[in-house]
C-alpha positions as a printed Julia matrix, in Angstrom:
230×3 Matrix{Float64}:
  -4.43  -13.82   10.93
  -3.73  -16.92    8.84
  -3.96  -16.04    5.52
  -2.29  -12.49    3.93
  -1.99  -11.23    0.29
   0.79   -8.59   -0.32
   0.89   -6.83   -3.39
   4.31   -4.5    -4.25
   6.2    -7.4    -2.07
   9.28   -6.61   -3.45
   9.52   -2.67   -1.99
  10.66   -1.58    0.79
   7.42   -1.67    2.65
   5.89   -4.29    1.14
   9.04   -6.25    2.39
   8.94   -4.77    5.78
   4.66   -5.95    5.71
   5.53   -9.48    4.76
   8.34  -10.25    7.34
   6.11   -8.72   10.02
   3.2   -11.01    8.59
   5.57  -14.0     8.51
   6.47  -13.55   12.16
   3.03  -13.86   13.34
   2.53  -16.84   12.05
   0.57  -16.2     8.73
   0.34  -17.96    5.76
   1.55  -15.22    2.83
   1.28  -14.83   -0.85
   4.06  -11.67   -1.93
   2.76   -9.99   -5.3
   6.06   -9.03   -7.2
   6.44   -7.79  -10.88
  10.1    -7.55  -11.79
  11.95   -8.23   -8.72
  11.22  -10.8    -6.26
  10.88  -10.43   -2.75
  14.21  -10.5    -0.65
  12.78  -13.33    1.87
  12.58  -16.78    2.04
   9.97  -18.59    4.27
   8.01  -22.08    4.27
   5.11  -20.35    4.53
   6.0   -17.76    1.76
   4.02  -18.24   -1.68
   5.37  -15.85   -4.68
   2.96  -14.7    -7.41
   4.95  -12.38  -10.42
   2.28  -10.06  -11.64
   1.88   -7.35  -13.62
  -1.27   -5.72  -11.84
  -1.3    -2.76  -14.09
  -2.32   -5.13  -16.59
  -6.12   -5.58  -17.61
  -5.91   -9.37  -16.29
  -3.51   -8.87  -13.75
  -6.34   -8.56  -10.59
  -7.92  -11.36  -11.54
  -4.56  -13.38  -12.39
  -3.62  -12.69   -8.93
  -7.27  -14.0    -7.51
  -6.64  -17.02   -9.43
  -2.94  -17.29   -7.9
  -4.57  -17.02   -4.1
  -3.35  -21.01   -2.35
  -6.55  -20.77   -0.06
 -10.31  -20.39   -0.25
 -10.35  -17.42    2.11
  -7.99  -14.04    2.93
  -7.99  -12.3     6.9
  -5.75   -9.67    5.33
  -5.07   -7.81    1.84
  -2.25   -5.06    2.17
  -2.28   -3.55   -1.02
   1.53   -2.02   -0.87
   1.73   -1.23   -4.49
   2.65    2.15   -5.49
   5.12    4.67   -6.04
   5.89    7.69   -8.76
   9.45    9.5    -9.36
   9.86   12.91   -8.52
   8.98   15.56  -11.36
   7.73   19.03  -10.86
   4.32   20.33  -11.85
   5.28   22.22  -15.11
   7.57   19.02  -16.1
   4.9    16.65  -15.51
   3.27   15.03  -18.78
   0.27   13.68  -19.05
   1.79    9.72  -19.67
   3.27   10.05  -16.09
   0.36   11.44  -15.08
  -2.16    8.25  -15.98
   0.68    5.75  -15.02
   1.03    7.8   -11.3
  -3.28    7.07  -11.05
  -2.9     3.39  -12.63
  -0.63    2.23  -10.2
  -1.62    3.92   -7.24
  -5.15    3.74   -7.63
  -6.5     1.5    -9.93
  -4.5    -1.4    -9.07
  -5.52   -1.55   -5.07
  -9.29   -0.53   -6.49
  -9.18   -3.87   -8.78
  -6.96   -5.95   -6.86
  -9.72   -5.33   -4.21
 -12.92   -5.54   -6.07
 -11.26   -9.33   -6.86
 -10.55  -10.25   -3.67
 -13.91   -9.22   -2.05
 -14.76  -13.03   -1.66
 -11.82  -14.44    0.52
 -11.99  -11.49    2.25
 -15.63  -11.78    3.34
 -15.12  -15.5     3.74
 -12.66  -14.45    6.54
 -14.35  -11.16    7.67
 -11.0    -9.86    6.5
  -9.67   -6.5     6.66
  -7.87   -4.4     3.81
  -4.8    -1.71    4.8
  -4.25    0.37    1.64
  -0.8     2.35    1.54
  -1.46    6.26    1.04
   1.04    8.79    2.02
   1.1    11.98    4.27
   1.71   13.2     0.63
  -2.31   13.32    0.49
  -2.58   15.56    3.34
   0.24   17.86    2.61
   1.39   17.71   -1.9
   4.57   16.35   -0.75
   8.12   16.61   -2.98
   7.02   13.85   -5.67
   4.59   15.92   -7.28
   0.81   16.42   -8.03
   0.33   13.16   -9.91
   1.54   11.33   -6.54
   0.26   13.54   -4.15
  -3.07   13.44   -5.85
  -2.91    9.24   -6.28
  -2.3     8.79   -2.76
  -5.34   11.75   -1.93
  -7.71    9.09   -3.87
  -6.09    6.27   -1.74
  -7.98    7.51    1.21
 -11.31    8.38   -0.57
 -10.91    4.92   -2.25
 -10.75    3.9     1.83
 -13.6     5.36    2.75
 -15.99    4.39    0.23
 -14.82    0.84    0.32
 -15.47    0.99    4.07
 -18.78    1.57    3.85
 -19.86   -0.21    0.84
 -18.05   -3.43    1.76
 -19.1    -3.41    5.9
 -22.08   -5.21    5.06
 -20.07   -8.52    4.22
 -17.98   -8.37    7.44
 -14.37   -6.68    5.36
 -13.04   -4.01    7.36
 -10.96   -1.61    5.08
  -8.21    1.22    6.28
  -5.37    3.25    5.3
  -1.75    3.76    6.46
  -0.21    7.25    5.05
   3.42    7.24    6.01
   5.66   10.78    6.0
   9.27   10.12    4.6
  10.45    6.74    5.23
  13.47    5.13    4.84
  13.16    3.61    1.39
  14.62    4.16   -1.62
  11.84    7.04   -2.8
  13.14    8.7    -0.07
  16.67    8.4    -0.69
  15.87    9.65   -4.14
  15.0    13.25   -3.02
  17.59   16.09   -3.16
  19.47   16.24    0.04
  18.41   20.02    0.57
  14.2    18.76    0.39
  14.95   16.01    2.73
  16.7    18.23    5.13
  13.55   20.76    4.87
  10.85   17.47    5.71
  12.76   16.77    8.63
  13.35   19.95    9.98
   9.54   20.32   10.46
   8.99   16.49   11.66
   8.92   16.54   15.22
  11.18   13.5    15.6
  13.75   14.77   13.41
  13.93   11.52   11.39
  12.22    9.9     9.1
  10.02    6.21    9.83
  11.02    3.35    8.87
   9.61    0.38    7.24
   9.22   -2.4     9.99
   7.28    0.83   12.06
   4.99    1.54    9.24
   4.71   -2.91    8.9
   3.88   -2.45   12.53
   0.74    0.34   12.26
  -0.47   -2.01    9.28
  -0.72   -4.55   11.66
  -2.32   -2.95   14.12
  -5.08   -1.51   11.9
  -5.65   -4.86   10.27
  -6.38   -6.75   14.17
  -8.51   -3.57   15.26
 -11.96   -5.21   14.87
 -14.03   -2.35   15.43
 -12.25    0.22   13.05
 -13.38    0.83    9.8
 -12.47    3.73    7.15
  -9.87    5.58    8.8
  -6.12    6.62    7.59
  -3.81    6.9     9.99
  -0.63    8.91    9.55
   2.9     7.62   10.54
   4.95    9.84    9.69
   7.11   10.99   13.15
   4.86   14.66   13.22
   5.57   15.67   10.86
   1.55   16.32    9.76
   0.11   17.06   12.95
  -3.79   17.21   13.14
């Protein structure tokens, strides 16, 4: 892969994605909005976007240093923790802005570069879609359109030569994680069956893999230690 387009650069996965895209070899442009990436590379471009923004999609097509893209990981995304009955309807439409709308437009932009290439999209879902998950409906239900987002985009966007999957990681070692309650934490891993959560260079890894697997198309594949067996 020479040419790879990170968005949410600056997170823990998104950092993880871009060092493991650096050391292959690729050519990388890291989509940050408030904090910049922790990594400095000659062949590391910066872009600071607000995606959540009308313009912000296209901004970041504009931004893109090459005429064509092998691979878009679209690591944006994220909610805080709040419980159903807490859960107002403002959080609610941010939770589906920013982890659905934003890898829906950010794609739709990028479709050219990436058919250029006969690229490849990973979106970032969680085991959260699979399971509800501790963050609450408005993430567990973002994440749940992540992978229907997948699959439609698979088979609308096959025709032009774009492959497009999903990675849905259990509890990783990231600061979401770190902001659950010790007691819920201790509960996910007693029923993972490698008694620790993944961490971010693993997840990098199955992005990776997914993104060089010519032949695949429309899947989401869980890392998440079994934890969601199935």
């Amino acid at each position: 892969m020479k040419h790879v387009v990170v968005t949410g650069a600056s997170g823990d996965l998104g950092t993880a994605v871009v060092a493991r895209a650096l050391a292959s070899g690729a050519e990388v442009l890291a989509q940050f909005h408030t904090r910049a990436p922790a990594l400095s590379h000659d062949a590391l471009s910066t872009v600071q976007l607000d995606l959540t923004r009308d313009e912000g999609p296209a901004e970041l097509r504009k931004a893109l240093p090459w005429e064509s893209v092998d691979l878009l990981v679209n690591c944006i995304g994220g909610a805080r923790p709040v419980p159903y009955a807490e859960l107002d309807t403002a959080a609610w439409r941010d939770s589906m802005q920013l982890n659905v709308e934003v890898p829906f437009a950010v794609t739709r932009e990028l479709i050219a570069p990436l058919a250029a290439a006969a690229g490849a999209v990973v979106n970032l879902s969680s085991v959260a879609a699979f399971t509800g998950g501790a963050f609450g409906p408005h993430y567990a239900a973002g994440k749940a359109a992540v992978v229907g987002l997948t699959r439609s985009a698979a088979r609308e966007l096959g025709e032009q030569g774009i492959r497009v999957n999903c990675v849905a990681p259990g509890p990783v070692a990231s600061a979401m994680t770190d902001s659950l309650p010790e007691a819920v934490l201790a509960g996910l891993l007693a029923t993972t069956a490698l008694r620790r959560v993944v961490t971010p260079e693993e997840v990098a890894d199955t992005v990776f893999a997914l993104g060089a697997a010519t032949g695949v198309t429309g899947q989401t594949l869980v890392v998440d230690g079994g934890r969601f067996l199935h």
